[in-house]
mmCIF file of C-alpha atoms and ligand atoms in Angstrom:
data_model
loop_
_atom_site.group_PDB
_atom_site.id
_atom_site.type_symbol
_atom_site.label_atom_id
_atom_site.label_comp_id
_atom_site.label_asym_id
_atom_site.label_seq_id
_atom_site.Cartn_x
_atom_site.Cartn_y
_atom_site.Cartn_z
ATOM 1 C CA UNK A 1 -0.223 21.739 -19.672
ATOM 2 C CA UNK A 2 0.985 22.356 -22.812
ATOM 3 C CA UNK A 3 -0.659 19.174 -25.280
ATOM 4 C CA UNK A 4 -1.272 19.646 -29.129
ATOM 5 C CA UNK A 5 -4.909 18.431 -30.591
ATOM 6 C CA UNK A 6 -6.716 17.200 -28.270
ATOM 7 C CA UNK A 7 -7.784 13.986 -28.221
ATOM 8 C CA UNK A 8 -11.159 12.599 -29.400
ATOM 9 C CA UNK A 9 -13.156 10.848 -26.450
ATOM 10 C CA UNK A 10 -11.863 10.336 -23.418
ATOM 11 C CA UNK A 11 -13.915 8.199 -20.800
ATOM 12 C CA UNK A 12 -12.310 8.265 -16.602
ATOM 13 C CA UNK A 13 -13.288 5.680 -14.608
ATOM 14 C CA UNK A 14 -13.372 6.104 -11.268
ATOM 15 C CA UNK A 15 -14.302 4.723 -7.566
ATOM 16 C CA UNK A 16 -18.525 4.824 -7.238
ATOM 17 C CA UNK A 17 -19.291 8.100 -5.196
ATOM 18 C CA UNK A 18 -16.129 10.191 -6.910
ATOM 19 C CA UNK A 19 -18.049 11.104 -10.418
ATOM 20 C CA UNK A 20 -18.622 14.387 -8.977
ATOM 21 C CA UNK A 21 -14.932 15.384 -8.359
ATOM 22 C CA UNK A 22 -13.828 13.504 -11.376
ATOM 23 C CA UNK A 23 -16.720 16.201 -13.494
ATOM 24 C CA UNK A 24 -15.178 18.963 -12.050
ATOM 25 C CA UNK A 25 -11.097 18.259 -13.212
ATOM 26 C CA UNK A 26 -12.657 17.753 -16.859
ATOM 27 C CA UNK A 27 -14.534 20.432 -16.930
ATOM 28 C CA UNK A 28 -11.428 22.813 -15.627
ATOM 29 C CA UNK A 29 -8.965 20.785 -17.766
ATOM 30 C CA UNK A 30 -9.943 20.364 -21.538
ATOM 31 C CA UNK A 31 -8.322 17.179 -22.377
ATOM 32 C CA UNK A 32 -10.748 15.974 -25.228
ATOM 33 C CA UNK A 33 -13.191 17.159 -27.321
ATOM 34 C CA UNK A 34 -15.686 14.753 -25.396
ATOM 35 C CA UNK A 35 -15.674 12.916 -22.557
ATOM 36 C CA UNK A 36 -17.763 10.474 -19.627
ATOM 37 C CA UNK A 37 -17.108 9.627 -16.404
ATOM 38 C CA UNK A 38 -17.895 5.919 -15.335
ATOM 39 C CA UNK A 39 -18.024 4.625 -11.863
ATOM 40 C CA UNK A 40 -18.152 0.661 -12.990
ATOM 41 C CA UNK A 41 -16.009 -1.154 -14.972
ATOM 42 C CA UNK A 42 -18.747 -2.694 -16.668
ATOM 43 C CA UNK A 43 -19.707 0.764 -18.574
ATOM 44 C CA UNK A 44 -16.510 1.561 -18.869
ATOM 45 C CA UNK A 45 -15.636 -1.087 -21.167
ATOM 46 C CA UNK A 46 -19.094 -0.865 -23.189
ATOM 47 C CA UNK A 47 -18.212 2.620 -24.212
ATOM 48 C CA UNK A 48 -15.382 0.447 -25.873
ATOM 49 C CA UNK A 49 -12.177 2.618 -26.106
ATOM 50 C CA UNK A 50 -9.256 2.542 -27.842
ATOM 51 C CA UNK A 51 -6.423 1.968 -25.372
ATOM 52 C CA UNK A 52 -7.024 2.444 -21.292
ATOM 53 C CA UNK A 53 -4.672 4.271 -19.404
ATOM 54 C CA UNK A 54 -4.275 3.459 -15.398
ATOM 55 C CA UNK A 55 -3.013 6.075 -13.248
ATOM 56 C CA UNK A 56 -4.452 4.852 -10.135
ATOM 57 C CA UNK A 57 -2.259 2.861 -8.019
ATOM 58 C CA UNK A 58 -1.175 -0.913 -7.577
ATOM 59 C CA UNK A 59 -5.233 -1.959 -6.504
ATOM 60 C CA UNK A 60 -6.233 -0.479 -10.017
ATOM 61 C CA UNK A 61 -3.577 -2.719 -11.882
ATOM 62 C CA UNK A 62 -5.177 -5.685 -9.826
ATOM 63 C CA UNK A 63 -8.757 -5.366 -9.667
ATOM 64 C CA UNK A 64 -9.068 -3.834 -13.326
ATOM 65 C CA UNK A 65 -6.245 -5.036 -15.563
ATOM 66 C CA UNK A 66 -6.960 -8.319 -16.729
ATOM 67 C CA UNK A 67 -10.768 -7.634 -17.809
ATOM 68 C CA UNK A 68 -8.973 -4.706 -20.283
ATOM 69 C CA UNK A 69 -6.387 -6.692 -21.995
ATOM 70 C CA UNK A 70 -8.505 -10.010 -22.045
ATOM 71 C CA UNK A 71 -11.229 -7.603 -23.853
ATOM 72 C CA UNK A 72 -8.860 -6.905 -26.342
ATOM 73 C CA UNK A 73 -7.440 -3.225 -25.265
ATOM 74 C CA UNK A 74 -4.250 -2.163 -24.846
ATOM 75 C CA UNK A 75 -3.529 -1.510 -21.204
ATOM 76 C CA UNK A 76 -0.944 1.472 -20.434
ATOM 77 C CA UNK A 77 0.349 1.175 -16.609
ATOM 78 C CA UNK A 78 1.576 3.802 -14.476
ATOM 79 C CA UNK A 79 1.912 1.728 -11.909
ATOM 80 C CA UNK A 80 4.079 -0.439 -12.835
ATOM 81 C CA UNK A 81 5.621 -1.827 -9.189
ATOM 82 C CA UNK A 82 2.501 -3.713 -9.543
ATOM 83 C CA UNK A 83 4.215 -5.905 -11.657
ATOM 84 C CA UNK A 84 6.766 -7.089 -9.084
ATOM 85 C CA UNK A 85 3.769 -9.773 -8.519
ATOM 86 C CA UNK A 86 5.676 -11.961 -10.952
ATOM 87 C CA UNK A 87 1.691 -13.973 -10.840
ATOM 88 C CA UNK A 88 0.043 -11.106 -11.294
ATOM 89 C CA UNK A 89 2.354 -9.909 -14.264
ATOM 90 C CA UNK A 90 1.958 -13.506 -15.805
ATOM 91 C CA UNK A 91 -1.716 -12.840 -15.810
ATOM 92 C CA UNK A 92 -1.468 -9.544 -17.241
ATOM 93 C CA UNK A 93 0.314 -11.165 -19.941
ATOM 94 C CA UNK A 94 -1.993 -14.296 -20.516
ATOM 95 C CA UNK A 95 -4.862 -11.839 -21.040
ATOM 96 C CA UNK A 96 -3.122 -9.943 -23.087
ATOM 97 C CA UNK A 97 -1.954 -12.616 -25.121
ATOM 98 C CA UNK A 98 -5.554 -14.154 -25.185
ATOM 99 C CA UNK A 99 -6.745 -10.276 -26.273
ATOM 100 C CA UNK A 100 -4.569 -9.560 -28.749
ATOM 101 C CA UNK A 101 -3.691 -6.499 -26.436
ATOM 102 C CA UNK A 102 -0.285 -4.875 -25.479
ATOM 103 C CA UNK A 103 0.527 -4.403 -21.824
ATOM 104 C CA UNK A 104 2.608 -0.757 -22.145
ATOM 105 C CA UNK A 105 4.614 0.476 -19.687
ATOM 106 C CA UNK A 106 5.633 3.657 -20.118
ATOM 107 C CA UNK A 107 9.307 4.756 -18.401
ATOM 108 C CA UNK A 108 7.307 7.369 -16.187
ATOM 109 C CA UNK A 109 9.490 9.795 -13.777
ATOM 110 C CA UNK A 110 12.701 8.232 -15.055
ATOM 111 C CA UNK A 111 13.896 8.338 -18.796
ATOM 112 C CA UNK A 112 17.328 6.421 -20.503
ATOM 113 C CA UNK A 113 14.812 3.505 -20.856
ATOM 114 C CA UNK A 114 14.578 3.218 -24.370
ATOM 115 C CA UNK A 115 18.924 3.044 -23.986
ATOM 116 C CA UNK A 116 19.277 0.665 -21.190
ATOM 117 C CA UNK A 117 16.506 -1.659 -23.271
ATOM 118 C CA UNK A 118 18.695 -1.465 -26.122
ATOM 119 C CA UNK A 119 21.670 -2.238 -23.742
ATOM 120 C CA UNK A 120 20.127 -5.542 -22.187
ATOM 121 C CA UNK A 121 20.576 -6.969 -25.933
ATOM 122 C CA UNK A 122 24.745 -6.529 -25.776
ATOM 123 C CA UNK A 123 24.443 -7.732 -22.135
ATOM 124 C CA UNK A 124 24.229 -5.955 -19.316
ATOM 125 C CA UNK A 125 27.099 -5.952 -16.234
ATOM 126 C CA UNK A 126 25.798 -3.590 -13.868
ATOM 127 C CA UNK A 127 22.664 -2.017 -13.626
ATOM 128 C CA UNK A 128 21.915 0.243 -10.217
ATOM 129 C CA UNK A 129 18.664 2.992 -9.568
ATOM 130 C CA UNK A 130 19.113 5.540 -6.569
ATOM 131 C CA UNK A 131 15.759 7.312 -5.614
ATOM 132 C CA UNK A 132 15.967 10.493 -3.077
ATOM 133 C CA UNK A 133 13.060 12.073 -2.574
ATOM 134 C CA UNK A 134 12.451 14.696 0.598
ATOM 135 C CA UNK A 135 11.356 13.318 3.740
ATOM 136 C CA UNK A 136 7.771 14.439 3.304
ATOM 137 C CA UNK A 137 7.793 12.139 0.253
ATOM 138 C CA UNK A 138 8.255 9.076 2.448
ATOM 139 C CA UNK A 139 5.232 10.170 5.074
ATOM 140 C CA UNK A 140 2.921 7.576 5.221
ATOM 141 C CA UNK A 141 5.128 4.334 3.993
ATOM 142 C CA UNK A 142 7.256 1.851 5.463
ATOM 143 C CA UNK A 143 10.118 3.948 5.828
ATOM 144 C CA UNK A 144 8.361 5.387 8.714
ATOM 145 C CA UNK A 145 9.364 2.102 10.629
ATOM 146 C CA UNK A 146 13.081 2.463 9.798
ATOM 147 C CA UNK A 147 13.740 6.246 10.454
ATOM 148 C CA UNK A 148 12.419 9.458 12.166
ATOM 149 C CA UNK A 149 11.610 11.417 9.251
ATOM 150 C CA UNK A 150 11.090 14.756 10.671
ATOM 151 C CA UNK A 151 14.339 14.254 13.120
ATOM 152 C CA UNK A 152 16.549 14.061 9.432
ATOM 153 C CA UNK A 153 19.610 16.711 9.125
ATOM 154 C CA UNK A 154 21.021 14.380 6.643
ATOM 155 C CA UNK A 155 20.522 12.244 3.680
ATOM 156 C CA UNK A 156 19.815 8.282 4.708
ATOM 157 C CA UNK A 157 19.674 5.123 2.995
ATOM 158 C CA UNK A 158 17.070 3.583 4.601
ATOM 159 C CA UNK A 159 16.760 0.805 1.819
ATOM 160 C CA UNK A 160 18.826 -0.848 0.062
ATOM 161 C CA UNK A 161 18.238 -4.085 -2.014
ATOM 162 C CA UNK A 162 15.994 -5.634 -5.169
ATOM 163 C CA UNK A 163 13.648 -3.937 -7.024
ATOM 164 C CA UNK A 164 11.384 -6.576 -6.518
ATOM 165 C CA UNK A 165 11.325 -5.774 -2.681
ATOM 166 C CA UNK A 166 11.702 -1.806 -3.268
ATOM 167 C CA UNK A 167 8.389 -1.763 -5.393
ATOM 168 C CA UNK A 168 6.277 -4.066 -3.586
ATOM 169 C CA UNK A 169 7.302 -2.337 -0.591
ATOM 170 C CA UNK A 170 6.785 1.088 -1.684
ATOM 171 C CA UNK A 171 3.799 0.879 -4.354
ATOM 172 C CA UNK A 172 3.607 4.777 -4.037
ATOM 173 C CA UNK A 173 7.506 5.301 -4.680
ATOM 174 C CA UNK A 174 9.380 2.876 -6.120
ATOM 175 C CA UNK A 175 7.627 2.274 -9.320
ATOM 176 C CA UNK A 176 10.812 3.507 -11.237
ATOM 177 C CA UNK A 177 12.749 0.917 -9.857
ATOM 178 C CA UNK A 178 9.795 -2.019 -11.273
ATOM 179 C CA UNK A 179 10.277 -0.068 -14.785
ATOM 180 C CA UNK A 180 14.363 0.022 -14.584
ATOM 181 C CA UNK A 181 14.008 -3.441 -13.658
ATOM 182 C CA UNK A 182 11.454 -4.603 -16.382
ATOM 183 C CA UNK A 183 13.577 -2.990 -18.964
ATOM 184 C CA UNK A 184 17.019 -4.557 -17.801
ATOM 185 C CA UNK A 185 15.177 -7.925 -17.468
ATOM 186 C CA UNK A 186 15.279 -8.703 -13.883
ATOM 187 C CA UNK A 187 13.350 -7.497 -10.841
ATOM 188 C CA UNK A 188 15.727 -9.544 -8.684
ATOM 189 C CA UNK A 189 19.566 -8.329 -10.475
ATOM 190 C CA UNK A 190 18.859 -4.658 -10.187
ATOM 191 C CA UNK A 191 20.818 -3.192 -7.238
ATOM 192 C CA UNK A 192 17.902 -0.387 -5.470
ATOM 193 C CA UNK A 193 18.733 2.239 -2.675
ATOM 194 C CA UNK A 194 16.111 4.331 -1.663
ATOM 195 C CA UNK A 195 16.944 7.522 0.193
ATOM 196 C CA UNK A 196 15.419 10.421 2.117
ATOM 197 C CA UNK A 197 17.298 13.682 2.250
ATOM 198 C CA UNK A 198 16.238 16.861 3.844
ATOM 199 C CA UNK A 199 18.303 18.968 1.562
ATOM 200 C CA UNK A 200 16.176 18.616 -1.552
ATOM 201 C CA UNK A 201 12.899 19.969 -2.598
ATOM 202 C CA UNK A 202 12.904 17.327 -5.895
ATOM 203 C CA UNK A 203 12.446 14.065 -6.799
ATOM 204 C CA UNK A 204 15.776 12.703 -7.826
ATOM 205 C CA UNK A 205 15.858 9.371 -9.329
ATOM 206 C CA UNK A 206 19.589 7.788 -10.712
ATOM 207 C CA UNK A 207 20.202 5.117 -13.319
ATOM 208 C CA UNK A 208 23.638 3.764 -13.737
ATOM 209 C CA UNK A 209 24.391 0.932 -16.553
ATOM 210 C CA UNK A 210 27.759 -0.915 -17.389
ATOM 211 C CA UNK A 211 26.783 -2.856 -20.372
ATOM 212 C CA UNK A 212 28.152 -4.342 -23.941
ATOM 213 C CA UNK A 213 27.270 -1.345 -25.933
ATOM 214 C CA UNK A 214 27.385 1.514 -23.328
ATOM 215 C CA UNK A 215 28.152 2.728 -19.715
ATOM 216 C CA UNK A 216 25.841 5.450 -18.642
ATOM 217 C CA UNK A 217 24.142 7.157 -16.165
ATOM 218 C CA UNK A 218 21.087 9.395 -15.968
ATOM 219 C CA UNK A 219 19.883 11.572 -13.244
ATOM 220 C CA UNK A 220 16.260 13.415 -13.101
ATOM 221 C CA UNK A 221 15.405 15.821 -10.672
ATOM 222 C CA UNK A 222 11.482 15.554 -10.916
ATOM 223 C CA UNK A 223 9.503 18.638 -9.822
ATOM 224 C CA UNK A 224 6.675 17.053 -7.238
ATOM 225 C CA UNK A 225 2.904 17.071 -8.083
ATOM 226 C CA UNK A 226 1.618 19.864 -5.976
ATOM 227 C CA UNK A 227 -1.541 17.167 -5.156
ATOM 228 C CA UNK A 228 0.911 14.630 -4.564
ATOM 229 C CA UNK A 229 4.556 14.949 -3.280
ATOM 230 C CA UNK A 230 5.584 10.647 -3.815
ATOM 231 C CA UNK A 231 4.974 11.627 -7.510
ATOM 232 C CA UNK A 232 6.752 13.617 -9.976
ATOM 233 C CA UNK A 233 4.604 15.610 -12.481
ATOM 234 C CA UNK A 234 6.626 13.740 -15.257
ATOM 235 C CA UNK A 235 4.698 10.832 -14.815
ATOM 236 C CA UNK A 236 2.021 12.108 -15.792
ATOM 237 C CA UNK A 237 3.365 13.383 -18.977
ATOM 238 C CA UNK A 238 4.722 10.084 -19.878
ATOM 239 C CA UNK A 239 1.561 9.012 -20.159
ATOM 240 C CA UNK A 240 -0.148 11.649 -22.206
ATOM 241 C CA UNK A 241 2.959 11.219 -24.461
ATOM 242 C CA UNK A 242 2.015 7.825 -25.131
ATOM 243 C CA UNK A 243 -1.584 8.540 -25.482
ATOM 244 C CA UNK A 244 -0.843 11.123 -27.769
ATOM 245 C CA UNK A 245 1.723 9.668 -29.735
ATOM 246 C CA UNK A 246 -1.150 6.723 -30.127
ATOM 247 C CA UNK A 247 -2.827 9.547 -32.287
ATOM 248 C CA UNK A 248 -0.032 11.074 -34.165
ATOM 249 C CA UNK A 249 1.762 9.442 -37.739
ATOM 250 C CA UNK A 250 4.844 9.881 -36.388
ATOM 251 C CA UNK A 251 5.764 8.049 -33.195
ATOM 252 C CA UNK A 252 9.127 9.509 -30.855
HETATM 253 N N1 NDP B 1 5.843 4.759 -13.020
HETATM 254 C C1 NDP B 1 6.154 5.877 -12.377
HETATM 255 O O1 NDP B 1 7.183 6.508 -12.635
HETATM 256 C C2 NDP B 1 5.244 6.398 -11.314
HETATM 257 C C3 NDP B 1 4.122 5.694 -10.942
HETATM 258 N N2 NDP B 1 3.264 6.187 -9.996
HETATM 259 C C4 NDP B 1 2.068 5.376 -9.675
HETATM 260 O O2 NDP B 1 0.939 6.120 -10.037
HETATM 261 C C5 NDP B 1 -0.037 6.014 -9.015
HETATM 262 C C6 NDP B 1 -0.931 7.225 -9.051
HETATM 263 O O3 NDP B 1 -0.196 8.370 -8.668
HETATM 264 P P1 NDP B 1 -0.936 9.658 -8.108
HETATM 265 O O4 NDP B 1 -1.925 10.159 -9.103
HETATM 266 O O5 NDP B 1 0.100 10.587 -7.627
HETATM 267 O O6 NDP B 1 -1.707 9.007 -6.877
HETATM 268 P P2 NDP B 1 -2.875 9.596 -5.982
HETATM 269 O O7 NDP B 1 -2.981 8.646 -4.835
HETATM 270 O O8 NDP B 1 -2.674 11.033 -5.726
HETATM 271 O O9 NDP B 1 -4.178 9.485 -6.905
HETATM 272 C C7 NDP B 1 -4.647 8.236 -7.304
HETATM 273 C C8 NDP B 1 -6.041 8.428 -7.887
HETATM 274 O O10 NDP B 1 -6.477 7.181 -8.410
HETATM 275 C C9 NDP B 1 -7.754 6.858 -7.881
HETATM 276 N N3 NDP B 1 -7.858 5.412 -7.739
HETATM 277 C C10 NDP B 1 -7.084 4.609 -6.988
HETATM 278 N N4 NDP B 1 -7.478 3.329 -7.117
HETATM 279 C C11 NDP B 1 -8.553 3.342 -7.959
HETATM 280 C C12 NDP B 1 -9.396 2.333 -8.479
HETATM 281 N N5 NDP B 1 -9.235 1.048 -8.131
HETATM 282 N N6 NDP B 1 -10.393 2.687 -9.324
HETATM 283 C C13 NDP B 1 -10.564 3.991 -9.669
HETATM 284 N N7 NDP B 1 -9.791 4.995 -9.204
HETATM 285 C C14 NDP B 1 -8.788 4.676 -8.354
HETATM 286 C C15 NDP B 1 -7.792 7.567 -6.537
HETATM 287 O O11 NDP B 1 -9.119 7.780 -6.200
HETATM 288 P P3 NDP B 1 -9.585 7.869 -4.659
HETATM 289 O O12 NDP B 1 -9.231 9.238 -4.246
HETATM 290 O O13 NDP B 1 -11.042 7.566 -4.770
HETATM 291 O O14 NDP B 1 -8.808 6.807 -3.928
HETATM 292 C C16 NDP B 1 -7.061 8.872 -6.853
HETATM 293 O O15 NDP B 1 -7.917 9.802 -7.455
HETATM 294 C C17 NDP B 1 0.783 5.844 -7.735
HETATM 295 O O16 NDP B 1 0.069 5.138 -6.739
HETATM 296 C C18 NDP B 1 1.961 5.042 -8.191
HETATM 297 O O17 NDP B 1 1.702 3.654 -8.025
HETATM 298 C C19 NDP B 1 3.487 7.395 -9.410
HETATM 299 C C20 NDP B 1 4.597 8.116 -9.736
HETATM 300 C C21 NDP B 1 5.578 7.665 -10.688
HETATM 301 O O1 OAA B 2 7.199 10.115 -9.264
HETATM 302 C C1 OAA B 2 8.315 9.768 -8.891
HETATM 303 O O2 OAA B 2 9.248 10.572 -8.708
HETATM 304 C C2 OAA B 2 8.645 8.315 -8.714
HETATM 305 C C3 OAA B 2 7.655 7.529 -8.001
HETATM 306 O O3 OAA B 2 6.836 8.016 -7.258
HETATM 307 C C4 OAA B 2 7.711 6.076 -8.176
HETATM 308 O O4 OAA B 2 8.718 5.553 -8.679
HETATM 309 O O5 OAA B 2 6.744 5.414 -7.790
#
């Protein structure tokens, strides 16, 4: 990875029992000048930090999210499908509210965000998200129980319909289509098809937007995570560019 300064302290928590592993990644990887490994949630807040960042899964967002914001932290979340709980995104809110804490969400694998935000305010007509990712992406979720994914000589559609539905569905896979949908201001208007297609060795996510200000589309071809092929390594960057730009004057 490529990051300027480092940052100052940087504290992981992680499950009880995975301290060990979590050591090893910090000490291979110098992300900050210093930095602790917690396996409670308890210490993990006493050591008081700035902003948390999850990049966990759904659970995280649920078992962990309130106590952060209600402490008075700003909470950055990866994953965002989470929020397709509309009760579970109200109490994200209320504790943030009751923190004086933000709830970020960062755009993750996909980018034209920041333009389809600014294209909800001149009112949007059409908003759709594609995501094709290779079969092997799709081993181990649901889609297992619509097709045969090692039998695929073709791209399928094996889903097709809200984002609500696509990210509580696929907590691994269709977080884009929670943050497309967060930004366009409806879980339930944006249009999702979610496809598996032998012929690709990417991640390939779509955006298309008919609004008052602009039509556009944008398409990312995200290189997997070797350690994990549901996730495109531009995640991750998203959020070290929001933890960084937390440190820098000038934020972009
Ligand atoms: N917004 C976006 O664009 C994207 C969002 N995502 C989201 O990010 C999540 C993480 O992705 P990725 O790193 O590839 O996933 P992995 O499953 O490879 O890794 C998740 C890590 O988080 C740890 N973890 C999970 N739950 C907890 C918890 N409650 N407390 C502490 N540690 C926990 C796991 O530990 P252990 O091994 O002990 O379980 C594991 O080390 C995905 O599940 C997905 O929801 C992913 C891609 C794109
Ligand atoms: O990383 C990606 O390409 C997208 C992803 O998994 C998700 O939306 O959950």
């Amino acid at each position: 990875a490529h990051l300027p300064a480092p940052l100052e302290h940087v504290t992981i928590l992680v499950r009880p029992g995975s301290e060990a592993k979590a050591e090893a990644l910090l000490a291979a990887h110098r992300v900050a000048e210093a930095s602790t490994v917690r396996g409670d949630i308890a210490g993990f807040l006493a050591d008081a930090p700035d902003v948390v960042a999850e990049c966990a899964g759904h659970g995280a967002v649920r078992d962990h999210g309130e106590a952060v914001l209600r402490g008075g932290c700003d909470l950055v979340v990866i994953a965002i499908g989470a929020l397709a709980d509309a009760d579970l995104h109200a109490r994200l809110e209320a504790a943030a509210r009751a923190g004086g804490a933000k709830l970020v969400l960062p755009p993750g694998a996909v980018g034209g965000i920041d333009a389809l935000g600014a294209a909800r305010l001149s009112g949007l007509e059409e908003v759709t998200y594609l995501g094709r990712k290779p079969p092997r992406a799709w081993k181990g979720t649901s889609a297992e129980t619509r097709l045969d994914l090692d039998a695929l000589t073709e791209p399928t559609v094996f889903y097709e319909g809200t984002a609500r539905e696509a990210a509580r569905d696929y907590p691994q896979n269709a977080n884009v289509a929670a943050t497309v949908a967060l930004a366009a201001g409806g879980f339930d208007t944006v249009r999702v098809r979610l496809i598996a297609d032998p012929g690709i060795t990417r991640n390939v996510h779509e955006v298309a937007v008919r609004s008052g200000c602009a039509d556009f589309t944008i398409r990312l071809e995200g290189r997997p995570s070797p350690a994990n092929p549901k996730t495109s390594l531009t995640a991750g960057y998203s959020v070290a560019r929001e933890l960084l730009n937390r440190a820098s004057a000038t934020v972009i």
